[in-house]
Coordinates of C-alpha atoms and ligand atoms in Angstrom, one line a residue:
M1 CA -52.6 -23.4 -65.7
P2 CA -51.0 -21.0 -63.1
D3 CA -49.0 -18.3 -64.7
A4 CA -47.0 -17.1 -61.7
S5 CA -44.9 -14.7 -63.8
A6 CA -47.9 -12.5 -64.6
R7 CA -48.8 -12.0 -61.0
T8 CA -47.1 -9.4 -58.9
P9 CA -46.0 -10.8 -55.5
Y10 CA -47.9 -9.2 -52.6
V11 CA -46.8 -9.1 -49.0
A12 CA -49.0 -7.5 -46.4
G13 CA -48.5 -7.0 -42.7
N14 CA -51.6 -7.5 -40.6
W15 CA -50.9 -5.5 -37.4
K16 CA -54.2 -6.7 -35.8
M17 CA -54.8 -4.7 -32.6
H18 CA -51.3 -3.2 -32.4
M19 CA -49.8 0.2 -33.1
T20 CA -50.9 3.5 -31.7
V21 CA -50.5 6.6 -33.9
A22 CA -47.1 7.3 -32.3
A23 CA -46.0 3.7 -32.8
T24 CA -47.2 3.8 -36.5
R25 CA -45.0 6.9 -37.2
A26 CA -42.0 5.3 -35.6
Y27 CA -42.6 2.0 -37.4
V28 CA -43.0 3.5 -40.9
D29 CA -40.0 5.7 -40.3
K30 CA -37.9 2.5 -39.7
L31 CA -39.6 0.4 -42.4
L32 CA -39.3 2.5 -45.5
G33 CA -35.6 2.7 -45.8
R34 CA -35.4 -1.1 -45.4
L35 CA -37.9 -2.0 -48.1
P36 CA -37.1 -3.0 -51.7
L37 CA -39.3 -0.2 -53.1
G38 CA -40.1 -0.1 -56.8
K39 CA -38.8 -3.6 -57.3
G40 CA -42.0 -5.4 -58.4
V41 CA -43.5 -6.5 -55.1
E42 CA -46.7 -5.0 -53.8
I43 CA -46.5 -4.1 -50.1
G44 CA -49.4 -3.5 -47.7
L45 CA -49.8 -2.5 -44.1
C46 CA -53.1 -3.5 -42.5
A47 CA -53.5 -1.0 -39.7
P48 CA -56.2 -0.5 -37.0
F49 CA -58.8 2.1 -37.8
T50 CA -57.2 4.7 -35.5
A51 CA -53.8 4.5 -37.2
L52 CA -55.0 4.5 -40.8
A53 CA -54.8 8.2 -41.4
V54 CA -51.3 8.5 -40.0
A55 CA -50.2 5.4 -41.9
V56 CA -51.4 6.9 -45.2
E57 CA -49.6 10.1 -44.4
C58 CA -46.3 8.4 -43.5
V59 CA -46.2 6.0 -46.5
D60 CA -47.0 8.9 -49.0
G61 CA -45.0 8.6 -52.2
S62 CA -43.5 5.2 -51.3
G63 CA -45.9 3.0 -53.1
V64 CA -46.7 1.1 -49.9
K65 CA -50.5 0.6 -49.5
V66 CA -52.5 1.0 -46.4
L67 CA -55.4 -1.4 -45.7
A68 CA -58.1 -1.6 -43.0
Q69 CA -58.8 -4.8 -41.2
N70 CA -62.6 -4.8 -41.6
M71 CA -65.4 -2.7 -42.9
H72 CA -69.2 -2.7 -42.9
Q73 CA -71.1 -3.6 -46.1
A74 CA -73.3 -0.5 -46.1
A75 CA -72.0 2.8 -47.2
E76 CA -73.6 4.5 -44.3
G77 CA -76.4 3.9 -41.8
A78 CA -77.5 3.2 -38.3
F79 CA -74.6 0.8 -37.5
T80 CA -73.0 2.0 -34.2
G81 CA -69.3 1.4 -34.0
E82 CA -68.9 0.4 -37.7
V83 CA -66.9 2.0 -40.5
S84 CA -67.8 1.9 -44.2
G85 CA -65.8 1.6 -47.4
P86 CA -66.3 5.2 -48.5
M87 CA -65.0 6.4 -45.1
L88 CA -61.9 4.4 -45.7
V89 CA -61.4 5.6 -49.2
E90 CA -61.7 9.2 -48.1
L91 CA -58.6 8.6 -45.8
G92 CA -56.6 7.2 -48.7
V93 CA -56.9 3.6 -47.7
A94 CA -56.3 1.3 -50.6
G95 CA -57.8 -2.0 -49.4
V96 CA -59.4 -4.0 -46.7
V97 CA -58.9 -7.4 -45.0
L98 CA -62.3 -9.3 -44.9
G99 CA -63.2 -12.5 -43.2
H100 CA -60.2 -12.9 -41.0
S101 CA -60.6 -16.0 -38.8
E102 CA -60.2 -13.9 -35.7
R103 CA -63.2 -11.8 -36.8
R104 CA -65.2 -14.9 -37.8
R105 CA -64.4 -16.4 -34.3
D106 CA -64.7 -13.3 -32.1
N107 CA -67.0 -10.9 -33.9
C108 CA -69.7 -13.1 -35.5
E109 CA -68.3 -12.4 -39.0
T110 CA -70.4 -14.6 -41.3
D111 CA -70.1 -15.8 -44.9
R112 CA -73.4 -14.1 -45.4
A113 CA -72.0 -10.7 -44.4
L114 CA -68.9 -11.4 -46.5
Q115 CA -71.1 -12.0 -49.6
E116 CA -72.0 -8.3 -49.2
K117 CA -68.7 -6.9 -47.9
V118 CA -66.5 -8.2 -50.7
P119 CA -68.5 -6.5 -53.5
A120 CA -69.1 -3.5 -51.3
A121 CA -65.4 -3.0 -50.9
L122 CA -64.8 -3.3 -54.7
E123 CA -67.7 -0.9 -55.3
A124 CA -66.1 1.6 -52.9
G125 CA -62.8 1.4 -54.7
L126 CA -61.0 -0.8 -52.1
A127 CA -59.0 -3.9 -53.0
P128 CA -60.2 -6.7 -50.7
I129 CA -58.1 -9.5 -49.2
L130 CA -60.6 -12.3 -48.4
C131 CA -59.3 -14.7 -45.7
V132 CA -60.2 -18.3 -45.7
G133 CA -58.8 -21.4 -43.9
E134 CA -59.6 -24.6 -42.1
S135 CA -59.3 -25.4 -38.4
E136 CA -57.0 -28.1 -37.0
E137 CA -60.0 -30.4 -36.5
E138 CA -61.2 -29.8 -40.0
R139 CA -57.8 -30.7 -41.4
E140 CA -57.6 -33.8 -39.3
D141 CA -61.1 -34.9 -40.4
G142 CA -60.1 -34.5 -44.1
E143 CA -62.5 -31.5 -44.4
T144 CA -60.0 -28.9 -45.6
Q145 CA -61.2 -28.8 -49.2
R146 CA -64.8 -28.7 -48.2
K147 CA -64.2 -25.8 -45.9
L148 CA -62.2 -23.8 -48.5
R149 CA -64.7 -24.5 -51.2
H150 CA -67.5 -23.2 -49.0
Q151 CA -65.7 -20.1 -47.9
V152 CA -64.3 -19.2 -51.3
Q153 CA -67.7 -19.8 -53.1
E154 CA -69.6 -17.8 -50.5
G155 CA -67.2 -14.9 -50.2
L156 CA -67.0 -14.5 -54.0
L157 CA -70.7 -15.2 -54.7
S158 CA -71.7 -11.7 -55.5
V159 CA -68.5 -10.6 -57.3
S160 CA -68.9 -10.6 -61.1
D161 CA -66.5 -12.8 -63.1
E162 CA -64.9 -9.7 -64.5
R163 CA -63.9 -8.4 -61.1
L164 CA -62.9 -11.7 -59.5
A165 CA -59.2 -11.2 -60.0
E166 CA -59.4 -7.8 -58.1
V167 CA -59.9 -9.8 -55.0
T168 CA -56.8 -11.2 -53.3
I169 CA -57.4 -14.4 -51.3
A170 CA -55.4 -15.2 -48.2
Y171 CA -55.2 -18.9 -47.2
E172 CA -54.7 -18.8 -43.5
P173 CA -55.1 -22.2 -41.8
I174 CA -56.4 -21.4 -38.3
W175 CA -54.0 -23.8 -36.7
A176 CA -51.1 -21.9 -38.1
I177 CA -52.1 -18.4 -37.0
G178 CA -50.1 -17.1 -34.0
T179 CA -49.0 -20.6 -33.1
G180 CA -45.5 -20.8 -34.7
R181 CA -46.8 -23.9 -36.5
V182 CA -46.3 -22.7 -40.1
A183 CA -47.8 -24.9 -42.9
T184 CA -45.3 -26.8 -44.8
P185 CA -44.5 -25.4 -48.3
D186 CA -46.4 -28.4 -49.7
Q187 CA -49.4 -27.9 -47.6
A188 CA -49.5 -24.2 -48.6
Q189 CA -49.0 -25.0 -52.3
E190 CA -51.7 -27.7 -52.3
A191 CA -54.3 -25.6 -50.6
I192 CA -53.6 -22.5 -52.6
A193 CA -53.6 -24.4 -55.9
F194 CA -57.0 -25.7 -54.8
I195 CA -58.3 -22.2 -54.1
R196 CA -57.0 -21.1 -57.5
A197 CA -58.9 -24.0 -59.1
L198 CA -62.1 -22.9 -57.3
V199 CA -61.7 -19.5 -58.9
G200 CA -61.2 -21.3 -62.1
D201 CA -64.6 -22.9 -61.8
R202 CA -65.9 -19.4 -62.3
S203 CA -63.4 -18.0 -64.7
Q204 CA -60.1 -19.5 -66.0
E205 CA -58.8 -16.0 -66.8
A206 CA -59.5 -14.8 -63.3
A207 CA -57.8 -18.0 -61.9
R208 CA -54.6 -17.1 -63.8
A209 CA -54.6 -13.5 -62.5
V210 CA -56.0 -13.8 -59.0
R211 CA -53.4 -13.6 -56.2
V212 CA -53.6 -16.1 -53.4
L213 CA -51.4 -15.4 -50.3
Y214 CA -50.4 -17.7 -47.5
G215 CA -50.8 -16.5 -43.9
G216 CA -50.0 -18.2 -40.6
S217 CA -46.7 -18.0 -38.6
V218 CA -44.7 -16.5 -41.6
N219 CA -41.4 -15.1 -40.5
A220 CA -38.1 -14.1 -42.1
E221 CA -36.7 -17.6 -41.8
N222 CA -39.5 -19.6 -43.3
A223 CA -40.8 -17.0 -45.9
G224 CA -38.5 -17.8 -48.7
E225 CA -39.4 -21.5 -49.0
I226 CA -43.2 -20.8 -48.8
L227 CA -43.1 -17.9 -51.2
S228 CA -41.1 -20.0 -53.8
Q229 CA -44.1 -22.3 -54.3
P230 CA -45.6 -21.8 -57.8
D231 CA -49.1 -20.9 -56.7
V232 CA -48.2 -18.9 -53.6
D233 CA -48.3 -15.2 -54.6
G234 CA -47.3 -13.7 -51.3
A235 CA -47.9 -13.6 -47.6
L236 CA -50.2 -12.1 -45.1
V237 CA -48.0 -11.7 -42.1
G238 CA -49.2 -11.2 -38.5
G239 CA -46.8 -11.1 -35.6
A240 CA -43.6 -10.9 -37.6
S241 CA -44.8 -7.8 -39.4
L242 CA -44.7 -5.8 -36.1
D243 CA -40.9 -5.7 -36.4
P244 CA -40.1 -3.4 -39.4
E245 CA -36.7 -5.1 -39.9
E246 CA -38.2 -8.6 -40.0
F247 CA -41.1 -7.5 -42.2
A248 CA -38.7 -5.9 -44.7
R249 CA -36.8 -9.2 -44.8
I250 CA -40.0 -11.1 -45.6
V251 CA -40.9 -8.6 -48.4
G252 CA -37.4 -9.2 -49.7
A253 CA -38.0 -12.9 -49.7
A254 CA -40.9 -12.4 -52.1
L255 CA -38.4 -11.1 -54.7
T256 CA -36.1 -14.1 -54.8
Ligands
13P301 P1 -49.3 -14.7 -37.5 O1 -48.4 -14.4 -38.7 O2 -49.1 -14.0 -36.3 O3 -49.5 -16.2 -37.4 O4 -50.8 -14.2 -38.0 C1 -51.2 -14.5 -39.3 C2 -52.4 -13.8 -39.6 O5 -53.5 -14.0 -39.0 C3 -52.3 -12.7 -40.6 O6 -53.6 -12.2 -40.9

């Protein structure tokens, strides 16, 4: 069923709470010359809110996309400290990471809120990356598929079948995030094929087109093997994306 050739590889760097405005300028300056631009890989930088505007300015004309790491589901309102989709679009932001496990763990991000955030992002004109993944305990208990099914079904519940493929899904096993314990290529392939099949329960066409990324301790050394798996369409890279040279090498690995 998967038709990998029809899906453009996608590599995004999730900076998390790193990078000031000055650091963003210096980073993008170093990065752009090292990237294989225009070669058929989509490249994203997920910057903190304060660095979004300067990131958009610095990548201008390169084709590199800038994404936020969260947004509120409402377009505006009495939500102190929150940022909405239309506010991000106004800055030239192209997408948004939603449901990262760090936000689920530390910021009470719920599947219920994500049910609203994912369609709200699409409505605003942002391409969402919906993050899902099991904990170590869930994997050991044989609960991985149950957890993924729940998160994928909930997160996509209010997205119409026609728009399903506009959502990118990132499979990020919690035990692999920031631990140096990358999933094996087989583990990544198995979980991502399962996620694709879940999308297929809604629409076979969407399942063929939807991009599913792997995230969790990806670096320049292990990226090639993971990205060569048939259902793995790219990577969401945390720590290793903070070094522009290493990030560029990971992007390059998506082309081979
Ligand atoms: P690391 O690459 O640092 O493990 O982080 C992965 C991640 O959480 C990307 O969103």
